[in-house]
């Protein structure tokens, strides 16, 4: 395929291979970085904020499967990349539950209703974890026992069949990439939950709280994303499709992004265009997206 040729050429030019990653990794807790405790305690004591206002436009109904898609719409606009994702998700044999963060929850773009089966608008506070908490609670209330695919709009895609991804998920909580920075953790841009119920919601409540949010990126990383897998592992099986130890490789969803595509990985991080300039040729990455029939960013 031309796509693989493009990726192979980029690999020669220095894009990291996924050969050093561990495949189908069952989560193993590790000792957190020594400074994590101090930061977490400070955030817990001083950085909790009230949850954002939310407006339920259409609640989810009872289905076997749902996809929860979080969209951060700072300017209130749906991009071409968002439309691509919405089209792919709406084509799945699953309900599509969109939660969008907006400056004003009363101004949900009309195009979202063309694709979504359930819609909630919320304020900008709380990052994706505030949306995940809202969505998980509503799914438990309205569609208990279903399987749930969770993702945010930090990625392009999906470029593969997520229905098949849900069928073959190895754990009750299945992530895509895991990383050992701060502590062993599963990255939160996309994951699969099987048999969502009240017990699962209670188990995840320490990192998906109902009554407060964190509104600084660093606090979300330390308090929620890097604790998510460890907290989940107390009440369910958990693992990731790919794991990277930071001594052998860097963040897999970024540094191994193009090589992972060859394995059937369904996403590309949008940060490829803005994180660590010089790591990738933006035009080459855009060419890969075009090969995937995705609109050029």
XYZ file of C-alpha atoms in Angstrom:
297
model
C 0.000 0.000 0.000
C 1.114 3.550 -0.659
C 0.405 4.408 2.955
C 2.845 1.793 4.214
C 5.459 3.011 1.738
C 5.081 6.522 3.087
C 5.450 5.313 6.667
C 8.437 3.142 5.792
C 10.143 6.151 4.219
C 9.454 8.253 7.297
C 10.822 5.488 9.535
C 14.100 5.628 7.657
C 14.141 9.356 8.322
C 13.965 8.782 12.064
C 10.347 8.171 13.087
C 10.386 5.690 15.958
C 9.531 2.049 15.430
C 7.048 0.257 17.666
C 9.369 -2.767 17.905
C 10.408 -1.813 21.450
C 6.821 -1.672 22.709
C 5.158 -4.520 24.622
C 2.034 -5.854 22.937
C -1.137 -6.833 24.876
C 0.192 -5.694 28.226
C -1.746 -6.527 31.395
C -1.524 -3.589 33.771
C 1.040 -3.879 36.564
C 1.102 -1.066 39.139
C 4.422 0.661 39.700
C 5.819 3.015 42.323
C 4.864 6.596 41.426
C 7.548 9.166 40.728
C 8.815 10.595 44.029
C 7.419 14.082 43.388
C 3.943 12.829 42.488
C 2.724 12.533 46.071
C 3.445 16.182 46.894
C 1.813 17.435 43.709
C -1.230 15.223 44.199
C -1.706 16.307 47.795
C -1.450 19.988 46.870
C -3.960 19.561 44.039
C -6.343 17.637 46.270
C -6.231 20.352 48.940
C -6.245 23.484 46.798
C -7.228 22.819 43.165
C -10.629 21.161 43.244
C -13.240 23.191 41.389
C -17.043 22.923 41.056
C -18.184 20.747 38.148
C -19.154 22.622 34.965
C -22.716 23.448 34.136
C -24.233 20.826 31.877
C -27.254 20.769 29.618
C -28.760 17.432 28.598
C -30.025 17.852 25.055
C -30.841 14.173 24.490
C -30.171 11.380 26.983
C -28.861 7.972 25.942
C -31.328 5.090 25.740
C -30.767 1.397 26.382
C -28.454 -0.283 23.851
C -25.887 -3.065 23.783
C -23.128 -0.651 22.791
C -22.363 3.033 23.059
C -19.519 5.234 21.901
C -18.803 8.269 24.077
C -17.038 11.025 22.126
C -15.825 14.179 23.886
C -15.384 17.303 21.767
C -13.669 20.438 23.081
C -15.127 23.336 21.088
C -13.445 26.447 22.413
C -14.699 28.564 19.515
C -17.956 26.641 19.125
C -17.025 25.285 15.698
C -16.979 21.721 14.404
C -13.866 21.125 12.287
C -13.407 18.875 9.261
C -11.526 16.460 11.514
C -14.483 16.376 13.911
C -16.832 15.635 10.997
C -14.629 12.764 9.856
C -14.733 11.256 13.345
C -18.463 11.804 13.734
C -19.166 10.102 10.390
C -17.024 7.096 11.297
C -18.553 6.757 14.761
C -22.130 7.192 13.536
C -21.623 4.325 11.066
C -20.909 1.844 13.874
C -23.482 -0.587 15.224
C -23.621 1.406 18.452
C -25.229 4.521 19.824
C -23.155 7.698 19.541
C -23.115 9.842 22.688
C -21.463 13.214 22.125
C -20.463 15.422 25.040
C -19.162 18.785 23.917
C -17.470 21.498 25.961
C -18.478 24.996 24.890
C -18.158 28.569 26.169
C -21.950 28.507 26.373
C -23.645 25.104 26.682
C -26.727 26.591 25.027
C -25.002 26.845 21.631
C -24.402 23.261 20.473
C -23.563 23.225 16.735
C -26.531 21.823 14.831
C -24.347 19.439 12.825
C -23.706 17.326 15.927
C -27.377 16.316 15.988
C -27.028 14.950 12.444
C -24.798 12.185 13.837
C -25.397 11.774 17.563
C -28.002 9.631 19.318
C -27.400 11.417 22.634
C -25.977 14.879 23.291
C -24.843 16.730 26.405
C -23.295 20.200 26.433
C -21.056 21.296 29.274
C -18.880 24.225 30.265
C -15.204 24.349 29.355
C -13.969 23.382 32.815
C -12.613 19.975 33.724
C -10.986 18.690 30.531
C -12.042 15.304 29.139
C -12.321 13.669 32.557
C -15.280 15.851 33.500
C -17.024 14.656 30.326
C -16.115 11.038 31.009
C -17.635 11.312 34.495
C -20.859 12.789 33.096
C -21.054 10.197 30.347
C -20.324 7.185 32.535
C -22.975 8.194 35.049
C -25.597 8.690 32.347
C -24.736 5.390 30.649
C -25.015 3.529 33.961
C -28.383 5.166 34.582
C -29.844 4.652 31.107
C -28.030 1.673 29.568
C -26.565 -0.531 32.326
C -24.677 -3.589 31.181
C -23.640 -2.146 27.827
C -20.147 -1.981 26.374
C -18.731 1.522 26.024
C -16.016 2.906 23.764
C -14.656 6.191 25.163
C -12.561 8.677 23.195
C -11.764 12.371 22.977
C -10.998 14.696 20.094
C -7.239 14.824 20.677
C -6.917 12.213 17.929
C -7.636 11.914 14.206
C -9.649 8.859 13.227
C -10.758 6.184 13.754
C -9.196 4.540 10.723
C -10.236 0.972 11.616
C -13.464 -0.741 12.673
C -14.047 0.075 16.322
C -16.774 -2.570 16.454
C -14.093 -5.179 15.906
C -11.941 -3.447 18.520
C -14.739 -3.854 21.053
C -15.263 -7.497 20.088
C -11.623 -8.393 20.666
C -10.880 -6.303 23.783
C -8.919 -8.532 26.166
C -9.806 -6.894 29.473
C -12.860 -5.320 31.057
C -10.959 -2.022 30.799
C -8.863 -2.011 27.620
C -6.650 0.933 26.732
C -4.666 1.551 23.583
C -1.313 2.817 24.785
C 0.273 2.691 28.219
C 3.333 4.493 29.485
C 5.466 4.465 32.636
C 6.054 8.196 33.085
C 5.057 9.277 36.646
C 3.811 5.709 37.127
C 2.498 2.926 34.918
C -0.678 4.313 33.407
C -3.010 3.959 30.446
C -3.427 7.029 28.259
C -6.949 8.372 28.337
C -7.580 9.515 24.750
C -9.361 6.216 23.994
C -10.344 3.087 25.921
C -12.992 0.361 26.029
C -15.184 -0.540 29.012
C -17.132 -3.813 29.016
C -20.308 -4.379 30.987
C -20.665 -0.866 32.365
C -22.606 -0.929 35.636
C -22.871 0.777 39.009
C -19.998 -1.267 40.412
C -17.691 -0.053 37.656
C -18.801 3.548 38.137
C -18.109 3.328 41.876
C -14.714 1.758 41.251
C -13.719 4.587 38.909
C -15.169 7.386 41.042
C -11.815 8.345 42.660
C -10.628 9.497 39.213
C -14.054 10.272 37.694
C -15.648 12.189 40.576
C -19.166 13.570 40.456
C -18.822 16.579 42.722
C -15.696 18.398 41.535
C -13.203 18.726 38.682
C -9.588 19.703 38.190
C -9.129 22.572 35.794
C -5.365 22.687 35.260
C -3.746 20.338 32.757
C -1.018 19.253 35.189
C -3.566 18.421 37.884
C -5.620 16.328 35.466
C -2.501 14.390 34.467
C -1.331 13.762 38.038
C -4.701 13.281 39.725
C -6.673 11.529 37.022
C -4.935 10.182 33.923
C -1.895 8.667 35.626
C -4.019 7.200 38.452
C -6.820 5.864 36.242
C -5.340 2.407 35.566
C -4.210 1.808 39.147
C -7.615 2.771 40.525
C -9.439 0.672 37.911
C -7.248 -2.366 38.565
C -8.689 -2.687 42.082
C -12.102 -3.595 40.693
C -11.634 -5.055 37.209
C -9.167 -6.565 34.755
C -7.218 -3.911 32.880
C -4.553 -3.716 30.207
C -3.413 -1.959 27.052
C -2.713 -2.964 23.478
C 0.736 -1.333 23.620
C 3.039 -0.452 26.530
C 6.209 1.635 26.593
C 8.662 1.978 29.441
C 10.039 5.513 29.376
C 13.638 4.260 29.573
C 13.248 2.370 26.291
C 10.890 4.642 24.425
C 8.881 7.808 24.786
C 5.138 8.369 24.677
C 4.016 5.637 22.256
C 0.963 7.402 20.844
C 3.257 10.220 19.753
C 6.730 8.881 19.053
C 5.581 5.556 17.578
C 2.432 6.926 15.960
C 3.157 6.204 12.323
C 4.650 2.780 12.926
C 1.612 1.850 15.001
C -0.665 2.589 12.039
C 0.850 -0.383 10.240
C -0.374 -2.663 13.035
C -3.987 -1.539 12.612
C -3.851 1.182 15.251
C -7.000 3.312 14.706
C -5.775 6.814 15.584
C -3.212 9.547 15.007
C -2.648 12.143 17.707
C -3.369 15.715 16.638
C -0.327 16.769 18.649
C 1.847 15.379 15.853
C 1.412 18.808 14.250
C 2.307 20.931 17.257
C 4.250 18.930 19.852
C 8.060 18.983 19.709
C 8.489 20.639 16.308
C 11.057 18.864 14.185
C 10.203 15.334 15.322
C 7.955 14.885 12.302
C 7.637 16.581 8.944
C 4.081 18.036 9.107
C 3.649 17.745 5.346
C 4.569 14.074 5.469
C 2.122 13.414 8.307
C -0.550 15.292 6.359
C 0.210 13.049 3.375
C -0.368 9.993 5.565
C -3.749 11.413 6.600
C -4.639 11.978 2.962
C -3.783 8.349 2.221
C -6.291 7.518 4.966
C -8.854 9.744 3.176
C -8.860 12.181 6.037
C -9.189 15.937 5.338
C -5.836 17.703 5.338
C -5.430 19.624 8.614
